[in-house]
Amino acid sequence: MKFSYGVGINVILLIFAIISYSHAASDSLVHGGKEQIIDLGLFKFKAPSGEEWSSNINTESGEAQFKKQKKSIFGGDLPLTLIHVSYNSVLKEEMWKLTEKEIADDYRNGEKANMFIQGVLKGAYRLEDLKEDSININEKTIYTFSYKQMDGRSFGDDKLAESILYLYFPANFKKSHSFYRILISQFSKKDKIVPLDPSPAIEVINSIQVK
């Protein structure tokens, strides 16, 4: 099945943005541990808690990005954790009859295909430990897609990334045909691997309020 969705960016494009962003000086807002409510029009949520997070909010496109990065005398260093929050709309009416799981499967298959075609086959990186699953958060099923990236032009011999994509379908999905995606990625050096802690992404999911 060929998927057709609206707002949002592909995992592959986000990963390249993260890689190029990881060693750049940040001009984003640091919210200093204070509670920050992010309003993206169709929905709102709490920014990840903690003083280390900086944020870039784009209300026009309905996206928010949060970054936590180890500091060094040269600027940003690894490990780097990044969370991207956005929404997608199912555009084709013939797909509106599908279940949440069918939409989630279709979307995850599309992301996998994009990463293989635009990343793996072009020598940008290697993919490992791909897994599709689901978890229950506050009696709501969240569909997940986890994977690791390493090697190739983008990661070289010394870096790797571990990521989890969460797909959240709100109670009004059958009416709005919109769902929410939360991607958390952790970039580490291979000789100092820092395991991915998904709790900041879960915190965001728990706080989502659909308007």
mmCIF file of C-alpha atoms in Angstrom:
data_model
loop_
_atom_site.group_PDB
_atom_site.id
_atom_site.type_symbol
_atom_site.label_atom_id
_atom_site.label_comp_id
_atom_site.label_asym_id
_atom_site.label_seq_id
_atom_site.Cartn_x
_atom_site.Cartn_y
_atom_site.Cartn_z
ATOM 1 C CA MET A 1 0.000 0.000 0.000
ATOM 2 C CA LYS A 2 1.393 3.398 -0.910
ATOM 3 C CA PHE A 3 0.974 5.862 1.905
ATOM 4 C CA SER A 4 -0.234 9.437 1.517
ATOM 5 C CA TYR A 5 0.122 11.860 4.380
ATOM 6 C CA GLY A 6 0.206 15.578 4.944
ATOM 7 C CA VAL A 7 2.157 17.603 7.469
ATOM 8 C CA GLY A 8 5.406 16.155 8.810
ATOM 9 C CA ILE A 9 8.909 15.242 7.726
ATOM 10 C CA ASN A 10 10.434 11.891 6.987
ATOM 11 C CA VAL A 11 12.741 10.241 9.511
ATOM 12 C CA ILE A 12 15.550 10.240 6.944
ATOM 13 C CA LEU A 13 15.379 14.022 6.485
ATOM 14 C CA LEU A 14 15.274 14.612 10.229
ATOM 15 C CA ILE A 15 18.318 12.416 10.805
ATOM 16 C CA PHE A 16 20.416 14.391 8.335
ATOM 17 C CA ALA A 17 19.255 17.611 10.001
ATOM 18 C CA ILE A 18 20.328 16.252 13.385
ATOM 19 C CA ILE A 19 23.753 15.206 12.127
ATOM 20 C CA SER A 20 24.470 18.614 10.599
ATOM 21 C CA TYR A 21 23.059 20.357 13.673
ATOM 22 C CA SER A 22 24.896 18.350 16.305
ATOM 23 C CA HIS A 23 28.140 20.342 16.297
ATOM 24 C CA ALA A 24 26.645 23.745 15.509
ATOM 25 C CA ALA A 25 26.077 26.492 18.034
ATOM 26 C CA SER A 26 22.432 26.592 19.095
ATOM 27 C CA ASP A 27 20.356 29.749 18.675
ATOM 28 C CA SER A 28 17.290 28.116 20.194
ATOM 29 C CA LEU A 29 15.405 29.003 23.345
ATOM 30 C CA VAL A 30 16.600 27.414 26.579
ATOM 31 C CA HIS A 31 13.664 27.092 28.956
ATOM 32 C CA GLY A 32 15.824 26.656 32.072
ATOM 33 C CA GLY A 33 13.839 23.903 33.724
ATOM 34 C CA LYS A 34 10.641 25.963 33.914
ATOM 35 C CA GLU A 35 7.437 24.308 32.685
ATOM 36 C CA GLN A 36 6.885 25.277 29.067
ATOM 37 C CA ILE A 37 3.609 24.651 27.220
ATOM 38 C CA ILE A 38 4.072 24.272 23.464
ATOM 39 C CA ASP A 39 1.025 25.219 21.368
ATOM 40 C CA LEU A 40 1.182 23.981 17.776
ATOM 41 C CA GLY A 41 -2.348 24.910 16.739
ATOM 42 C CA LEU A 42 -4.087 21.547 16.540
ATOM 43 C CA PHE A 43 -2.559 20.364 19.810
ATOM 44 C CA LYS A 44 -0.421 21.400 22.739
ATOM 45 C CA PHE A 45 1.919 19.625 25.147
ATOM 46 C CA LYS A 46 4.568 20.177 27.804
ATOM 47 C CA ALA A 47 8.207 20.513 26.774
ATOM 48 C CA PRO A 48 10.558 17.878 28.260
ATOM 49 C CA SER A 49 11.407 18.747 31.857
ATOM 50 C CA GLY A 50 14.925 19.631 32.945
ATOM 51 C CA GLU A 51 17.302 22.560 32.600
ATOM 52 C CA GLU A 52 19.418 21.061 29.820
ATOM 53 C CA TRP A 53 16.843 21.204 27.012
ATOM 54 C CA SER A 54 16.771 23.883 24.323
ATOM 55 C CA SER A 55 13.865 24.202 21.903
ATOM 56 C CA ASN A 56 13.069 25.290 18.361
ATOM 57 C CA ILE A 57 9.354 25.814 17.730
ATOM 58 C CA ASN A 58 7.761 26.266 14.299
ATOM 59 C CA THR A 59 4.065 26.988 14.748
ATOM 60 C CA GLU A 60 3.513 27.474 10.992
ATOM 61 C CA SER A 61 4.511 23.910 10.147
ATOM 62 C CA GLY A 62 3.262 22.460 13.432
ATOM 63 C CA GLU A 63 6.652 21.131 14.565
ATOM 64 C CA ALA A 64 8.786 21.384 17.677
ATOM 65 C CA GLN A 65 12.344 20.210 18.247
ATOM 66 C CA PHE A 66 14.099 19.799 21.597
ATOM 67 C CA LYS A 67 17.811 19.262 22.040
ATOM 68 C CA LYS A 68 20.010 18.205 24.945
ATOM 69 C CA GLN A 69 23.715 18.061 24.213
ATOM 70 C CA LYS A 70 26.910 17.587 26.163
ATOM 71 C CA LYS A 71 29.029 20.741 26.212
ATOM 72 C CA SER A 72 32.729 20.949 25.502
ATOM 73 C CA ILE A 73 35.317 23.687 24.993
ATOM 74 C CA PHE A 74 34.684 23.337 21.260
ATOM 75 C CA GLY A 75 30.904 23.743 21.586
ATOM 76 C CA GLY A 76 28.454 20.863 21.194
ATOM 77 C CA ASP A 77 29.690 17.327 21.740
ATOM 78 C CA LEU A 78 28.250 13.829 22.069
ATOM 79 C CA PRO A 79 26.070 12.434 23.517
ATOM 80 C CA LEU A 80 23.255 14.373 21.863
ATOM 81 C CA THR A 81 19.568 13.721 22.475
ATOM 82 C CA LEU A 82 16.933 15.183 20.197
ATOM 83 C CA ILE A 83 13.134 14.984 20.261
ATOM 84 C CA HIS A 84 10.983 16.001 17.313
ATOM 85 C CA VAL A 85 7.215 16.440 17.697
ATOM 86 C CA SER A 86 4.817 16.962 14.781
ATOM 87 C CA TYR A 87 1.519 15.767 13.357
ATOM 88 C CA ASN A 88 0.445 14.078 10.144
ATOM 89 C CA SER A 89 -2.891 14.014 8.335
ATOM 90 C CA VAL A 90 -4.213 11.117 6.270
ATOM 91 C CA LEU A 91 -5.042 12.811 2.966
ATOM 92 C CA LYS A 92 -6.641 10.063 0.897
ATOM 93 C CA GLU A 93 -10.298 9.492 1.760
ATOM 94 C CA GLU A 94 -10.076 5.820 0.792
ATOM 95 C CA MET A 95 -7.627 5.386 3.686
ATOM 96 C CA TRP A 96 -9.999 6.868 6.286
ATOM 97 C CA LYS A 97 -11.672 3.482 6.739
ATOM 98 C CA LEU A 98 -8.405 1.867 7.853
ATOM 99 C CA THR A 99 -7.712 1.057 11.492
ATOM 100 C CA GLU A 100 -5.100 2.877 13.554
ATOM 101 C CA LYS A 101 -2.797 -0.140 13.314
ATOM 102 C CA GLU A 102 -3.162 -0.302 9.521
ATOM 103 C CA ILE A 103 -2.263 3.385 9.241
ATOM 104 C CA ALA A 104 0.656 2.902 11.644
ATOM 105 C CA ASP A 105 1.930 -0.115 9.681
ATOM 106 C CA ASP A 106 1.657 1.795 6.426
ATOM 107 C CA TYR A 107 3.478 4.816 7.821
ATOM 108 C CA ARG A 108 6.270 2.747 9.393
ATOM 109 C CA ASN A 109 6.759 0.803 6.163
ATOM 110 C CA GLY A 110 7.092 4.112 4.321
ATOM 111 C CA GLU A 111 9.719 5.377 6.759
ATOM 112 C CA LYS A 112 11.662 2.118 6.460
ATOM 113 C CA ALA A 113 11.602 2.320 2.672
ATOM 114 C CA ASN A 114 12.789 5.936 2.739
ATOM 115 C CA MET A 115 15.706 5.131 5.020
ATOM 116 C CA PHE A 116 16.819 2.192 2.907
ATOM 117 C CA ILE A 117 16.501 4.046 -0.403
ATOM 118 C CA GLN A 118 17.811 7.462 0.653
ATOM 119 C CA GLY A 119 20.269 6.305 3.315
ATOM 120 C CA VAL A 120 21.435 2.692 3.204
ATOM 121 C CA LEU A 121 21.581 2.252 -0.581
ATOM 122 C CA LYS A 122 23.439 5.554 -0.931
ATOM 123 C CA GLY A 123 26.059 4.593 1.616
ATOM 124 C CA ALA A 124 25.003 7.209 4.174
ATOM 125 C CA TYR A 125 24.678 4.691 7.013
ATOM 126 C CA ARG A 126 23.854 1.130 8.006
ATOM 127 C CA LEU A 127 20.624 0.140 9.777
ATOM 128 C CA GLU A 128 20.407 -2.395 12.601
ATOM 129 C CA ASP A 129 17.873 -3.681 15.132
ATOM 130 C CA LEU A 130 14.760 -2.497 13.292
ATOM 131 C CA LYS A 131 11.673 -3.309 15.325
ATOM 132 C CA GLU A 132 7.991 -2.416 15.065
ATOM 133 C CA ASP A 133 5.987 -2.721 18.243
ATOM 134 C CA SER A 134 3.282 -1.103 20.369
ATOM 135 C CA ILE A 135 3.112 0.044 23.966
ATOM 136 C CA ASN A 136 0.291 1.091 26.276
ATOM 137 C CA ILE A 137 0.404 4.562 27.840
ATOM 138 C CA ASN A 138 -2.524 5.569 30.036
ATOM 139 C CA GLU A 139 -4.754 2.916 28.421
ATOM 140 C CA LYS A 140 -3.883 4.191 24.931
ATOM 141 C CA THR A 141 -2.025 2.104 22.342
ATOM 142 C CA ILE A 142 1.056 3.873 20.935
ATOM 143 C CA TYR A 143 2.731 2.332 17.882
ATOM 144 C CA THR A 144 6.532 2.369 17.812
ATOM 145 C CA PHE A 145 9.378 1.922 15.357
ATOM 146 C CA SER A 146 12.898 1.612 16.767
ATOM 147 C CA TYR A 147 16.240 1.272 14.974
ATOM 148 C CA LYS A 148 19.954 1.994 15.135
ATOM 149 C CA GLN A 149 22.124 3.796 12.564
ATOM 150 C CA MET A 150 25.900 3.646 12.199
ATOM 151 C CA ASP A 151 28.831 3.649 9.759
ATOM 152 C CA GLY A 152 28.672 5.170 6.271
ATOM 153 C CA ARG A 153 29.311 8.790 5.336
ATOM 154 C CA SER A 154 27.003 10.200 7.995
ATOM 155 C CA PHE A 155 28.292 8.349 11.066
ATOM 156 C CA GLY A 156 31.787 7.185 10.161
ATOM 157 C CA ASP A 157 33.577 4.623 12.303
ATOM 158 C CA ASP A 158 33.100 6.365 15.636
ATOM 159 C CA LYS A 159 29.415 7.346 15.980
ATOM 160 C CA LEU A 160 26.024 5.686 16.154
ATOM 161 C CA ALA A 161 22.403 6.686 16.766
ATOM 162 C CA GLU A 162 19.544 4.897 18.480
ATOM 163 C CA SER A 163 16.012 6.115 17.745
ATOM 164 C CA ILE A 164 12.394 5.392 18.614
ATOM 165 C CA LEU A 165 9.461 6.766 16.630
ATOM 166 C CA TYR A 166 6.126 6.930 18.482
ATOM 167 C CA LEU A 167 2.807 7.244 16.609
ATOM 168 C CA TYR A 168 -0.027 8.554 18.772
ATOM 169 C CA PHE A 169 -3.622 8.355 17.513
ATOM 170 C CA PRO A 170 -5.961 10.648 19.492
ATOM 171 C CA ALA A 171 -9.510 9.712 20.470
ATOM 172 C CA ASN A 172 -10.924 11.866 17.639
ATOM 173 C CA PHE A 173 -8.741 10.254 14.942
ATOM 174 C CA LYS A 174 -11.698 8.937 12.926
ATOM 175 C CA LYS A 175 -13.008 12.493 12.700
ATOM 176 C CA SER A 176 -9.785 14.504 12.405
ATOM 177 C CA HIS A 177 -7.749 11.906 10.417
ATOM 178 C CA SER A 178 -4.655 13.347 12.113
ATOM 179 C CA PHE A 179 -2.127 11.555 14.295
ATOM 180 C CA TYR A 180 0.969 12.675 16.171
ATOM 181 C CA ARG A 181 4.550 11.568 15.824
ATOM 182 C CA ILE A 182 7.240 11.852 18.451
ATOM 183 C CA LEU A 183 10.773 10.863 17.441
ATOM 184 C CA ILE A 184 13.540 10.616 20.031
ATOM 185 C CA SER A 185 17.127 10.003 18.916
ATOM 186 C CA GLN A 186 20.314 9.607 20.912
ATOM 187 C CA PHE A 187 23.714 10.071 19.259
ATOM 188 C CA SER A 188 26.791 8.599 20.956
ATOM 189 C CA LYS A 189 30.413 7.778 20.340
ATOM 190 C CA LYS A 190 30.949 4.077 19.840
ATOM 191 C CA ASP A 191 33.567 3.944 22.583
ATOM 192 C CA LYS A 192 31.242 5.753 25.025
ATOM 193 C CA ILE A 193 27.756 4.539 24.152
ATOM 194 C CA VAL A 194 24.970 6.160 26.172
ATOM 195 C CA PRO A 195 21.779 4.041 26.082
ATOM 196 C CA LEU A 196 18.669 5.807 24.872
ATOM 197 C CA ASP A 197 16.335 6.888 27.673
ATOM 198 C CA PRO A 198 12.817 7.141 26.196
ATOM 199 C CA SER A 199 11.274 8.798 29.266
ATOM 200 C CA PRO A 200 11.406 12.398 27.900
ATOM 201 C CA ALA A 201 9.417 11.295 24.832
ATOM 202 C CA ILE A 202 6.920 9.437 27.038
ATOM 203 C CA GLU A 203 6.598 12.606 29.107
ATOM 204 C CA VAL A 204 5.673 14.547 25.964
ATOM 205 C CA ILE A 205 3.127 11.913 24.872
ATOM 206 C CA ASN A 206 1.487 11.916 28.303
ATOM 207 C CA SER A 207 0.996 15.683 28.134
ATOM 208 C CA ILE A 208 -0.518 15.956 24.627
ATOM 209 C CA GLN A 209 -3.856 17.751 24.563
ATOM 210 C CA VAL A 210 -5.813 17.741 21.318
ATOM 211 C CA LYS A 211 -7.900 20.851 20.670
#
